[in-house]
Amino acid sequence: MALLFFLALLFGASYAQLTETFYDQTCPRLPNIVRQEVKRAIETDIRAGAKLIRFHFHDCFVQGCDGSVLLEDAPGIDSELNGLGNLGIQGLEIVDAIKAAVESECPGVVSCADVLALAAKQSVDVQGGPSWRVLFGRRDSRTANRTGADELPSPFETLEPLKQKFEALGLDSTDLVALSGNFSGALG
Ligand SMILES: *[C@@H]1O[C@H](CO)[C@@H](O)[C@H](O)[C@H]1NC(C)=O
Ligand SMILES: *[C@@H]1O[C@H](CO)[C@@H](O)[C@H](O)[C@H]1NC(C)=O
């Protein structure tokens, strides 16, 4: 519950201009599309939900919830996926499948950052957890910050540096525990 509250708070409140209805006209079935893909992923991989939550978390922790975590190496882009904090990250193929399903119905409409935010929520939702409102309208970044990804909270850090990293984003110890959760659960 703390996790959900935290996600809603951090990943919602800092974007005052976002709205729940952003895609109502342009992609009205978005929640259903993502939900169906998340369900499909969890059916074949019990850890898929944890992987998707972690993707959203790692996206948001580095320069905000802007999809930057998904940018691969390119001229001018040092991918966050290669950052120390993302060495064990899994589930990119699940994100790709969800995004492809969204694109096939609503081409060029929904940002990757919004897909990650919705996929995290649906991951909890379809597994019977409590729900939260996801606001939409995030723009995808054209830049990545590899240093930020190197400095993501690590399971090998001690408490004080971890607390500082969360505090820097307005998050407290409850949020830290909720989001750090169970690394072995996410990594298998
Ligand atoms: C990248 O992230 C690091 C660590 O959070 C930060 O110090 C730096 O200012 C960021 N760089 C840019 C260009 O935003
Ligand atoms: C963490 O995840 C592992 C692997 O899924 C599981 O065996 C363990 O019970 C979990 N621990 C907690 C505290 O949830």
Short mmCIF file of C-alpha atoms and ligand atoms in Angstrom, two decimals:
data_model
loop_
_atom_site.label_atom_id
_atom_site.label_comp_id
_atom_site.label_asym_id
_atom_site.label_seq_id
_atom_site.Cartn_x
_atom_site.Cartn_y
_atom_site.Cartn_z
CA MET A 1 0.00 0.00 0.00
CA ALA A 2 2.83 2.37 0.83
CA LEU A 3 4.32 1.58 -2.54
CA LEU A 4 1.13 2.47 -4.34
CA PHE A 5 0.67 5.66 -2.43
CA PHE A 6 4.25 6.53 -3.11
CA LEU A 7 3.99 5.85 -6.84
CA ALA A 8 0.86 7.92 -7.11
CA LEU A 9 2.44 10.72 -5.14
CA LEU A 10 5.85 10.89 -6.74
CA PHE A 11 4.93 9.98 -10.25
CA GLY A 12 1.69 11.90 -10.29
CA ALA A 13 1.89 15.00 -8.18
CA SER A 14 5.05 16.41 -9.70
CA TYR A 15 3.24 16.68 -13.04
CA ALA A 16 0.43 19.08 -12.28
CA GLN A 17 -0.47 19.43 -15.96
CA LEU A 18 -1.07 15.71 -16.47
CA THR A 19 -4.63 14.45 -16.69
CA GLU A 20 -6.41 11.13 -16.42
CA THR A 21 -8.33 11.87 -19.63
CA PHE A 22 -5.34 12.79 -21.81
CA TYR A 23 -5.87 9.89 -24.25
CA ASP A 24 -9.66 9.63 -24.00
CA GLN A 25 -10.16 10.86 -27.57
CA THR A 26 -6.94 9.63 -29.19
CA CYS A 27 -6.56 6.20 -27.59
CA PRO A 28 -9.67 5.42 -25.58
CA ARG A 29 -8.84 1.74 -25.14
CA LEU A 30 -5.34 2.40 -23.81
CA PRO A 31 -5.96 1.00 -20.31
CA ASN A 32 -7.48 -2.18 -21.74
CA ILE A 33 -4.66 -2.69 -24.24
CA VAL A 34 -1.99 -2.34 -21.58
CA ARG A 35 -3.91 -4.45 -19.10
CA GLN A 36 -4.28 -7.28 -21.60
CA GLU A 37 -0.57 -7.24 -22.46
CA VAL A 38 0.46 -7.12 -18.80
CA LYS A 39 -1.83 -10.06 -18.05
CA ARG A 40 -0.38 -11.99 -20.95
CA ALA A 41 3.16 -11.30 -19.73
CA ILE A 42 2.41 -12.37 -16.16
CA GLU A 43 0.82 -15.59 -17.39
CA THR A 44 4.15 -16.69 -18.84
CA ASP A 45 6.43 -14.95 -16.32
CA ILE A 46 5.29 -14.55 -12.72
CA ARG A 47 7.94 -11.84 -12.23
CA ALA A 48 6.77 -9.72 -15.16
CA GLY A 49 4.82 -7.36 -12.90
CA ALA A 50 7.79 -6.74 -10.64
CA LYS A 51 9.95 -6.06 -13.68
CA LEU A 52 7.48 -3.50 -15.01
CA ILE A 53 7.24 -1.67 -11.69
CA ARG A 54 11.00 -1.55 -11.53
CA PHE A 55 11.18 -0.09 -15.03
CA HIS A 56 8.85 2.74 -14.04
CA PHE A 57 10.81 3.33 -10.82
CA HIS A 58 14.15 3.45 -12.64
CA ASP A 59 12.72 5.68 -15.34
CA CYS A 60 11.33 8.17 -12.83
CA PHE A 61 14.38 8.22 -10.59
CA VAL A 62 16.60 9.54 -13.40
CA GLN A 63 15.51 12.95 -14.70
CA GLY A 64 11.84 12.25 -14.03
CA CYS A 65 9.29 9.91 -15.62
CA ASP A 66 10.28 10.65 -19.20
CA GLY A 67 10.99 7.28 -20.79
CA SER A 68 14.72 8.07 -20.79
CA VAL A 69 15.49 4.60 -19.42
CA LEU A 70 14.37 3.12 -22.74
CA LEU A 71 16.77 5.07 -24.96
CA GLU A 72 19.49 2.88 -26.39
CA ASP A 73 23.03 3.92 -27.24
CA ALA A 74 23.09 6.36 -30.15
CA PRO A 75 25.09 9.43 -31.13
CA GLY A 76 24.71 11.78 -28.17
CA ILE A 77 22.99 9.14 -26.05
CA ASP A 78 24.80 7.12 -23.43
CA SER A 79 22.06 4.66 -22.56
CA GLU A 80 20.80 4.46 -18.99
CA LEU A 81 20.30 0.76 -19.62
CA ASN A 82 24.08 0.40 -19.35
CA GLY A 83 24.18 2.27 -16.04
CA LEU A 84 25.25 0.40 -12.92
CA GLY A 85 21.74 0.60 -11.46
CA ASN A 86 20.27 -1.06 -14.53
CA LEU A 87 22.76 -3.90 -14.94
CA GLY A 88 20.23 -6.48 -13.78
CA ILE A 89 17.20 -4.86 -15.37
CA GLN A 90 14.84 -7.26 -17.10
CA GLY A 91 11.62 -6.98 -19.00
CA LEU A 92 12.56 -4.71 -21.89
CA GLU A 93 10.91 -7.23 -24.23
CA ILE A 94 7.71 -6.97 -22.17
CA VAL A 95 7.76 -3.19 -22.47
CA ASP A 96 8.36 -3.56 -26.21
CA ALA A 97 5.38 -5.91 -26.55
CA ILE A 98 3.10 -3.55 -24.65
CA LYS A 99 4.26 -0.56 -26.67
CA ALA A 100 3.80 -2.49 -29.93
CA ALA A 101 0.23 -3.39 -28.97
CA VAL A 102 -0.49 0.27 -28.16
CA GLU A 103 1.12 1.44 -31.41
CA SER A 104 -0.90 -0.98 -33.52
CA GLU A 105 -4.14 0.55 -32.26
CA CYS A 106 -3.04 4.15 -31.66
CA PRO A 107 0.05 4.83 -33.77
CA GLY A 108 2.28 7.68 -32.66
CA VAL A 109 -0.02 8.83 -29.86
CA VAL A 110 1.01 7.43 -26.48
CA SER A 111 4.39 8.26 -24.96
CA CYS A 112 6.69 5.53 -23.70
CA ALA A 113 6.80 7.23 -20.30
CA ASP A 114 3.01 6.95 -20.03
CA VAL A 115 3.15 3.32 -21.13
CA LEU A 116 5.63 2.58 -18.32
CA ALA A 117 3.49 4.42 -15.77
CA LEU A 118 0.35 2.56 -16.79
CA ALA A 119 2.08 -0.81 -17.03
CA ALA A 120 3.34 -0.45 -13.45
CA LYS A 121 -0.15 0.25 -12.20
CA GLN A 122 -1.74 -2.56 -14.21
CA SER A 123 0.93 -4.97 -12.94
CA VAL A 124 -0.33 -4.48 -9.40
CA ASP A 125 -3.95 -4.29 -10.46
CA VAL A 126 -4.17 -7.54 -12.41
CA GLN A 127 -2.51 -9.39 -9.54
CA GLY A 128 -5.20 -8.27 -7.13
CA GLY A 129 -3.36 -5.42 -5.46
CA PRO A 130 -4.88 -2.06 -4.67
CA SER A 131 -5.05 0.52 -7.42
CA TRP A 132 -4.10 4.13 -8.00
CA ARG A 133 -4.91 6.82 -10.54
CA VAL A 134 -2.44 7.24 -13.37
CA LEU A 135 -2.28 10.64 -14.96
CA PHE A 136 -1.14 10.95 -18.57
CA GLY A 137 0.55 13.40 -20.88
CA ARG A 138 4.24 12.81 -20.16
CA ARG A 139 6.59 13.65 -23.01
CA ASP A 140 9.38 11.27 -23.88
CA SER A 141 12.89 12.51 -23.39
CA ARG A 142 15.38 12.72 -26.22
CA THR A 143 18.24 12.63 -23.75
CA ALA A 144 19.45 10.05 -21.28
CA ASN A 145 21.56 10.46 -18.16
CA ARG A 146 23.92 7.54 -17.75
CA THR A 147 25.42 9.07 -14.59
CA GLY A 148 21.97 9.15 -13.04
CA ALA A 149 21.54 5.47 -13.88
CA ASP A 150 24.95 4.70 -12.36
CA GLU A 151 23.74 6.35 -9.17
CA LEU A 152 20.37 4.64 -8.84
CA PRO A 153 19.73 3.31 -5.34
CA SER A 154 21.64 0.06 -4.99
CA PRO A 155 20.94 -2.97 -2.79
CA PHE A 156 24.60 -2.78 -1.72
CA GLU A 157 24.38 0.75 -0.32
CA THR A 158 24.04 1.50 3.36
CA LEU A 159 20.98 3.18 4.81
CA GLU A 160 22.14 6.80 4.98
CA PRO A 161 23.12 7.22 1.31
CA LEU A 162 19.92 5.44 0.33
CA LYS A 163 17.84 7.76 2.48
CA GLN A 164 19.60 10.75 0.95
CA LYS A 165 18.84 9.62 -2.58
CA PHE A 166 15.17 9.20 -1.79
CA GLU A 167 15.02 12.43 0.19
CA ALA A 168 16.45 14.29 -2.78
CA LEU A 169 13.24 13.35 -4.59
CA GLY A 170 10.98 14.17 -1.68
CA LEU A 171 10.63 10.55 -0.57
CA ASP A 172 10.83 9.24 2.98
CA SER A 173 11.97 5.97 4.56
CA THR A 174 8.59 4.34 4.07
CA ASP A 175 8.86 5.04 0.37
CA LEU A 176 12.40 3.68 0.36
CA VAL A 177 11.37 0.38 1.90
CA ALA A 178 8.28 0.08 -0.29
CA LEU A 179 10.10 0.70 -3.54
CA SER A 180 13.27 -1.18 -2.76
CA GLY A 181 10.96 -4.04 -1.94
CA ASN A 182 12.28 -7.39 -2.82
CA PHE A 183 15.13 -7.27 -5.27
CA SER A 184 15.27 -11.04 -5.54
CA GLY A 185 11.58 -10.92 -6.33
CA ALA A 186 12.24 -8.67 -9.31
CA LEU A 187 15.43 -10.35 -10.42
CA GLY A 188 14.41 -13.92 -9.82
C1 LIG B 1 22.74 13.54 -14.56
O1 LIG B 1 22.50 12.96 -13.30
C2 LIG B 1 23.47 13.35 -12.34
C3 LIG B 1 23.23 12.50 -11.11
O2 LIG B 1 21.90 12.60 -10.67
C4 LIG B 1 23.33 14.85 -12.10
O3 LIG B 1 24.27 15.26 -11.13
C5 LIG B 1 23.57 15.58 -13.40
O4 LIG B 1 23.32 16.96 -13.22
C6 LIG B 1 22.65 15.05 -14.50
N1 LIG B 1 23.06 15.62 -15.77
C7 LIG B 1 22.22 16.28 -16.53
C8 LIG B 1 22.76 16.79 -17.83
O5 LIG B 1 21.06 16.48 -16.22
C1 LIG B 2 11.70 -12.14 -1.93
O1 LIG B 2 11.60 -12.85 -3.15
C2 LIG B 2 12.04 -14.18 -3.06
C3 LIG B 2 12.02 -14.77 -4.47
O2 LIG B 2 10.81 -14.52 -5.11
C4 LIG B 2 11.13 -14.94 -2.09
O3 LIG B 2 11.57 -16.28 -1.97
C5 LIG B 2 11.18 -14.27 -0.73
O4 LIG B 2 10.25 -14.87 0.13
C6 LIG B 2 10.82 -12.78 -0.87
N1 LIG B 2 11.03 -12.11 0.43
C7 LIG B 2 10.13 -11.27 0.94
C8 LIG B 2 10.48 -10.64 2.25
O5 LIG B 2 9.09 -11.02 0.37
#
